[in-house]
Amino acid sequence: MPLLTEDAKGVYVIAVTPFKEDGALDDASIDRMVDFYEEAGATGLTILGQLGEAPKLTAEESRLVARRVIDRVAGRLPIIVGVSAPGLAPMRELADGVMDMGAAGVMVAPPWTLKTDDQIYNYYASVGEALGKTPFVLQDYPLTTNVAIAAKVIDRIVRDVPTCVMLKHEDWPGLAKISALRALSDKGETRRISILCGNGGLFLPEEMARGADGAMTGFCYPEMMVGVVEACGRGDMDRAQDIFDAYLPLARYEQQQGIGLACRKYVLAKRGVIASAKQRKPGSVLSPADVADIERLLARQTRKVEEIAV
Amino acid sequence: MPLLTEDAKGVYVIAVTPFKEDGALDDASIDRMVDFYEEAGATGLTILGQLGEAPKLTAEESRLVARRVIDRVAGRLPIIVGVSAPGLAPMRELADGVMDMGAAGVMVAPPWTLKTDDQIYNYYASVGEALGKTPFVLQDYPLTTNVAIAAKVIDRIVRDVPTCVMLKHEDWPGLAKISALRALSDKGETRRISILCGNGGLFLPEEMARGADGAMTGFCYPEMMVGVVEACGRGDMDRAQDIFDAYLPLARYEQQQGIGLACRKYVLAKRGVIASAKQRKPGSVLSPADVADIERLLARQTRKVEEIAV
Amino acid sequence: MPLLTEDAKGVYVIAVTPFKEDGALDDASIDRMVDFYEEAGATGLTILGQLGEAPKLTAEESRLVARRVIDRVAGRLPIIVGVSAPGLAPMRELADGVMDMGAAGVMVAPPWTLKTDDQIYNYYASVGEALGKTPFVLQDYPLTTNVAIAAKVIDRIVRDVPTCVMLKHEDWPGLAKISALRALSDKGETRRISILCGNGGLFLPEEMARGADGAMTGFCYPEMMVGVVEACGRGDMDRAQDIFDAYLPLARYEQQQGIGLACRKYVLAKRGVIASAKQRKPGSVLSPADVADIERLLARQTRKVEEIAV
Amino acid sequence: MPLLTEDAKGVYVIAVTPFKEDGALDDASIDRMVDFYEEAGATGLTILGQLGEAPKLTAEESRLVARRVIDRVAGRLPIIVGVSAPGLAPMRELADGVMDMGAAGVMVAPPWTLKTDDQIYNYYASVGEALGKTPFVLQDYPLTTNVAIAAKVIDRIVRDVPTCVMLKHEDWPGLAKISALRALSDKGETRRISILCGNGGLFLPEEMARGADGAMTGFCYPEMMVGVVEACGRGDMDRAQDIFDAYLPLARYEQQQGIGLACRKYVLAKRGVIASAKQRKPGSVLSPADVADIERLLARQTRKVEEIAV
């Protein structure tokens, strides 16, 4: 399987981890989900991230999920595996395991205790050293990690750690960060890495305009991200924004911390992709009022999407 | 001037503080801004909040701004004044001063150091004691205050502190919190207080459906909040959402922490409401790319608003 | 092996994890360390805690360390194993594994994201459910976990979760918390659990006077904790304080976050307990100035200990 | 009055703010306290800091306290005034006021929201600009400010902001930071500023050995700091440590966050320095068990101090 490189573009969908009602892994749903994302136009998949409930899996279960997904895509799509861990030894162990299975790369979020610029830099230098040749994605998501990473720190990591090939960008606000990183690579001062954007896609048109290479997020209608990225690629910002606007009310709703994953799994279950919206404990549960909100938003979204003939 | 009560409803706009290019207070813009918000249908105004750059004013300047706004509305609209301070003595001093001028009430956010339920409860009990008869708004905005306030803690404060008459709700996600508080007051267990919602209005239709009484936020098109609250009041959720959707792309953009205020002041200056978008240091500044984003969104918004004939 | 109960008393030493210079686990040093702690009068051992560098071990290595320690003590001392993990599934897996080996119980610190009283309570209720019959220690260490747990929350957990049998107390300040918990159990309102104190032993005499049952900490001279706890047990507070004072300058130095572990391993290596002071990455390293400080403090400590004939 | 410079050395005592039982400022106690600190050998005083309950004073009260202290010392001791504020305008207003009264300089802690190196640097650059010619002390106290300032960031501030003349050092652990800053100024790369150490004096001998110029802290026995700094100045580390050790058990007790100030005021009241240990709300109160602890420690301290004939 080819390794992840700085040239990655498109839509890497953050996959959920499907569970059965009893909390066991649901292999059949994993297969359907992989097929669904592929058919929706995903360029790649990212598994075992925060919203993939990775910390709730045992080490063995993590490997089983990775194996199932990698086997299912059979090399047609690159797979990135979240390997964030409190220590470097278990991180390397999982990373080596999934790379052997055929993953394209791994993703690493910083531990919440990092504070100063040098602490963050040193952490990722250690990660690069620990992971050896495995290419990795730097996940920059201050809202959930508590770690604020300045653009100049990312730049320094990119200069010194050649296996850091991608930024999963979900700082908020983060548009200036994309501009700053692209200004540096455009001047030839730093290697140009791939920047894929998260945050549920809530700023995707603006992010693409600043030089992002695509999206890496899990909004339950991946067709939105695929459509926006494709239209932006053609330079058709107005079309991109039309598509975006049609899905924005739901995307905004899904981007609520905590219940967002419940919303996402609810819609994926409703769309027939996964058999159950079940989350492992501790998980969030939708109230009847939440479900009413989502159904109302879905009904309106269906009309709007028809209007613009996505 | 009548005092703020639990019956408050509608749209209390969070006002900016207009400065001249040299950083001095701009009285003429204060007057125009007050008129603009009134004409846009605001029910009340909230001044000297976080986005009013209150901490950047001296104590004397804070009183000057309050005086100017209160004189301008001449009793036609109730004015709420942000008085959050690291200590109770300066808080009470400012509160007493603005109530004497004719303010309707004050607003208090918690200091960032509060952690446990009891610490939060005790803080607001002390606030109630310090403020005497002055009615106050509890500002619940964890994203900027670092303080997570459980619904049950708000309920306990409401039970014990009779001058707590309103919740400025901007937890995120926070829909379940509205439902929980309303369930308690519907059962008659707790006094029903006014709940006005912030977060730039990004969840306003859903919040109204859960029992909120309106909005308290500063999105630069107050007509959106006025329209949504009015339509929800009539039970016309579809119309509310139509109006909301037309403004959502810009509202989402303005809700970015940090540069949001720059965006808001830019649009207010462009609309002729304030003379300058200047912020006092330390303030955020829009880049040319930010301005391009905003102008693009404004152009699209104008078209959409026309389509739905707001 | 008997299970940990509420009656536990004495000194449970927090054990380091000895590594060879190349970073591999050092079995011979593990054996020597276990013998050393036992000879120093430890009542029990706690392994794989934060200062045992647990997050730097793979799941398999964690099991190897536990096995080695449990086999070495051969039932003479109870062993508590740190099993804190971001998710319940890996926590249960490790807990079940070490209980099968003969551990007496496990220890669980809260994830840094918990905020409100209910979130903390619910977390430990879930932990109790996930761990089944395994008795566990609630680790209350706000300085490193970012989670402030009120005494009333601990009390509520103790009431509802029968397998919570011990508090590892290292809030700071935390004396009032001990008093509050003991007042509740003295009135018969709540089960009396074991309270063993951490924080490097820096408040051990005062903690014992408030009703603590002993110490659970890793200060490199366990004879200090043993001596203080024993003297307090006889009611000889003056003797307890004499012993304490003799070691306090070094204990204070070792209690520095970050370099504390380096200091502890340096002294244990110097005392011949472990072969190397090596930490796995990312670890702290003593500077020559740090070593000079420690050597100066050790020389003075030796004199003082002789004076009081510990 | 001479301005504070980089050459400042010795012991600047952090003064409490004495209140009467009814919460009013106690002028007579202010006078007595100033005299007491001067007679104890203080080189200077720092007023209106965190432990001076500064946030609980109105702007006018802050000026009254500063005026009273400055008048009392009548130029014999330099006075530093804490002016930390959420915004630059009120900070400058207070700073200008106290400098006009004859203060030697001011002290500024960072707002809790600062995260990256550049954010911290930019903040202090703005502070320097706002304060004009007024010399200021950078307060580095992560435990209470939530802001971690790397040595290299302090160095950058010192290079670029000439009015930053002193570091109030209370990072913990912070010994390496002193060494790093001294290494830079010894090489002639950066201006050598004054470093006075806080943290209740708990690491004073080691800090002096690393190149600190003295202490700035409020331990209720300033004679300890004076004695240690003087002995270190003579190069008599053993004498310094003897003095230090005699007071360490109490200093450790007083350094507990929250109740520390209550302990300090209790002892100062007991020593006849202030009339009442009263704190303004929200304040901490000693329990009978706390008082028993303190009395026990005081009795032992008296014996030890006699033994070493301080």
PDB file of C-alpha atoms in Angstrom, chain A residues 93-190:
ATOM      1  CA  GLU A  93       3.207  -0.448  18.977  1.00  0.00           C
ATOM      2  CA  LEU A  94      -0.177   0.365  17.450  1.00  0.00           C
ATOM      3  CA  ALA A  95       1.402   2.326  14.599  1.00  0.00           C
ATOM      4  CA  ASP A  96       3.763  -0.478  13.652  1.00  0.00           C
ATOM      5  CA  GLY A  97       0.903  -2.939  13.782  1.00  0.00           C
ATOM      6  CA  VAL A  98      -1.406  -1.031  11.450  1.00  0.00           C
ATOM      7  CA  MET A  99       1.350  -0.089   9.033  1.00  0.00           C
ATOM      8  CA  ASP A 100       2.124  -3.774   8.711  1.00  0.00           C
ATOM      9  CA  MET A 101      -1.517  -4.347   7.856  1.00  0.00           C
ATOM     10  CA  GLY A 102      -1.324  -1.799   5.070  1.00  0.00           C
ATOM     11  CA  ALA A 103      -2.292   1.549   6.553  1.00  0.00           C
ATOM     12  CA  ALA A 104      -1.054   4.615   4.676  1.00  0.00           C
ATOM     13  CA  GLY A 105      -0.139   6.599   7.764  1.00  0.00           C
ATOM     14  CA  VAL A 106      -1.121   7.488  11.307  1.00  0.00           C
ATOM     15  CA  MET A 107      -2.478  10.528  13.132  1.00  0.00           C
ATOM     16  CA  VAL A 108      -1.256  11.962  16.433  1.00  0.00           C
ATOM     17  CA  ALA A 109      -2.941  14.559  18.678  1.00  0.00           C
ATOM     18  CA  PRO A 110      -0.892  16.183  21.440  1.00  0.00           C
ATOM     19  CA  PRO A 111      -1.385  15.299  25.137  1.00  0.00           C
ATOM     20  CA  TRP A 112      -3.342  17.978  26.989  1.00  0.00           C
ATOM     21  CA  THR A 113      -0.463  18.881  29.295  1.00  0.00           C
ATOM     22  CA  LEU A 114       1.719  20.573  26.676  1.00  0.00           C
ATOM     23  CA  LYS A 115       1.990  24.330  27.107  1.00  0.00           C
ATOM     24  CA  THR A 116       4.981  26.190  25.672  1.00  0.00           C
ATOM     25  CA  ASP A 117       6.084  26.251  22.033  1.00  0.00           C
ATOM     26  CA  ASP A 118       9.149  24.161  22.817  1.00  0.00           C
ATOM     27  CA  GLN A 119       7.150  21.546  24.706  1.00  0.00           C
ATOM     28  CA  ILE A 120       4.924  21.067  21.669  1.00  0.00           C
ATOM     29  CA  TYR A 121       7.830  20.993  19.246  1.00  0.00           C
ATOM     30  CA  ASN A 122       9.758  18.529  21.389  1.00  0.00           C
ATOM     31  CA  TYR A 123       6.743  16.280  21.661  1.00  0.00           C
ATOM     32  CA  TYR A 124       6.338  15.971  17.907  1.00  0.00           C
ATOM     33  CA  ALA A 125      10.086  15.559  17.432  1.00  0.00           C
ATOM     34  CA  SER A 126       9.850  12.608  19.826  1.00  0.00           C
ATOM     35  CA  VAL A 127       6.835  11.271  17.975  1.00  0.00           C
ATOM     36  CA  GLY A 128       8.704  11.422  14.685  1.00  0.00           C
ATOM     37  CA  GLU A 129      11.644   9.609  16.224  1.00  0.00           C
ATOM     38  CA  ALA A 130       9.426   6.966  17.833  1.00  0.00           C
ATOM     39  CA  LEU A 131       7.442   6.257  14.677  1.00  0.00           C
ATOM     40  CA  GLY A 132      10.498   5.738  12.464  1.00  0.00           C
ATOM     41  CA  LYS A 133       9.564   5.813   8.793  1.00  0.00           C
ATOM     42  CA  THR A 134       5.829   5.908   9.311  1.00  0.00           C
ATOM     43  CA  PRO A 135       4.320   9.117   7.884  1.00  0.00           C
ATOM     44  CA  PHE A 136       2.078  10.920  10.312  1.00  0.00           C
ATOM     45  CA  VAL A 137      -0.613  13.557  10.505  1.00  0.00           C
ATOM     46  CA  LEU A 138      -0.338  16.305  13.125  1.00  0.00           C
ATOM     47  CA  GLN A 139      -3.794  16.832  14.590  1.00  0.00           C
ATOM     48  CA  ASP A 140      -4.293  20.435  15.680  1.00  0.00           C
ATOM     49  CA  TYR A 141      -7.590  20.588  17.563  1.00  0.00           C
ATOM     50  CA  PRO A 142      -7.231  22.958  20.540  1.00  0.00           C
ATOM     51  CA  LEU A 143     -10.896  22.814  21.486  1.00  0.00           C
ATOM     52  CA  THR A 144     -10.590  19.173  22.530  1.00  0.00           C
ATOM     53  CA  THR A 145      -6.872  18.846  23.220  1.00  0.00           C
ATOM     54  CA  ASN A 146      -6.335  22.038  25.257  1.00  0.00           C
ATOM     55  CA  VAL A 147      -3.125  22.638  23.288  1.00  0.00           C
ATOM     56  CA  ALA A 148      -2.714  25.815  21.229  1.00  0.00           C
ATOM     57  CA  ILE A 149      -0.146  25.290  18.468  1.00  0.00           C
ATOM     58  CA  ALA A 150       1.127  28.440  16.770  1.00  0.00           C
ATOM     59  CA  ALA A 151       1.670  28.360  13.000  1.00  0.00           C
ATOM     60  CA  LYS A 152       5.387  28.929  13.577  1.00  0.00           C
ATOM     61  CA  VAL A 153       5.543  25.797  15.739  1.00  0.00           C
ATOM     62  CA  ILE A 154       3.903  23.707  13.045  1.00  0.00           C
ATOM     63  CA  ASP A 155       6.363  25.208  10.585  1.00  0.00           C
ATOM     64  CA  ARG A 156       9.282  24.250  12.803  1.00  0.00           C
ATOM     65  CA  ILE A 157       8.005  20.691  13.127  1.00  0.00           C
ATOM     66  CA  VAL A 158       7.565  20.428   9.367  1.00  0.00           C
ATOM     67  CA  ARG A 159      11.133  21.640   8.815  1.00  0.00           C
ATOM     68  CA  ASP A 160      12.699  19.175  11.222  1.00  0.00           C
ATOM     69  CA  VAL A 161      10.492  16.095  11.100  1.00  0.00           C
ATOM     70  CA  PRO A 162      10.301  14.791   7.536  1.00  0.00           C
ATOM     71  CA  THR A 163       7.655  12.187   8.325  1.00  0.00           C
ATOM     72  CA  CYS A 164       5.159  14.873   9.314  1.00  0.00           C
ATOM     73  CA  VAL A 165       3.370  15.034   5.968  1.00  0.00           C
ATOM     74  CA  MET A 166      -0.067  16.349   6.806  1.00  0.00           C
ATOM     75  CA  LEU A 167      -1.865  18.774   9.092  1.00  0.00           C
ATOM     76  CA  LYS A 168      -5.337  17.886  10.262  1.00  0.00           C
ATOM     77  CA  HIS A 169      -6.398  21.447  10.727  1.00  0.00           C
ATOM     78  CA  GLU A 170      -9.147  22.137  13.187  1.00  0.00           C
ATOM     79  CA  ASP A 171      -8.061  25.159  15.077  1.00  0.00           C
ATOM     80  CA  TRP A 172     -10.915  27.609  15.493  1.00  0.00           C
ATOM     81  CA  PRO A 173     -10.524  30.230  14.271  1.00  0.00           C
ATOM     82  CA  GLY A 174      -7.938  28.771  11.961  1.00  0.00           C
ATOM     83  CA  LEU A 175      -8.121  30.516   8.602  1.00  0.00           C
ATOM     84  CA  ALA A 176      -5.132  32.744   9.329  1.00  0.00           C
ATOM     85  CA  LYS A 177      -3.115  29.668  10.235  1.00  0.00           C
ATOM     86  CA  ILE A 178      -3.648  28.152   6.786  1.00  0.00           C
ATOM     87  CA  SER A 179      -2.633  31.438   5.168  1.00  0.00           C
ATOM     88  CA  ALA A 180       0.487  31.660   7.318  1.00  0.00           C
ATOM     89  CA  LEU A 181       1.600  28.102   6.539  1.00  0.00           C
ATOM     90  CA  ARG A 182       0.987  28.506   2.823  1.00  0.00           C
ATOM     91  CA  ALA A 183       2.866  31.805   2.746  1.00  0.00           C
ATOM     92  CA  LEU A 184       5.892  30.022   4.183  1.00  0.00           C
ATOM     93  CA  SER A 185       5.801  27.117   1.762  1.00  0.00           C
ATOM     94  CA  ASP A 186       5.059  29.395  -1.201  1.00  0.00           C
ATOM     95  CA  LYS A 187       8.232  31.324  -0.428  1.00  0.00           C
ATOM     96  CA  GLY A 188      10.052  28.013  -0.488  1.00  0.00           C
ATOM     97  CA  GLU A 189      11.096  28.313   3.126  1.00  0.00           C
ATOM     98  CA  THR A 190       9.356  25.172   4.256  1.00  0.00           C
TER      99      THR A 190
END
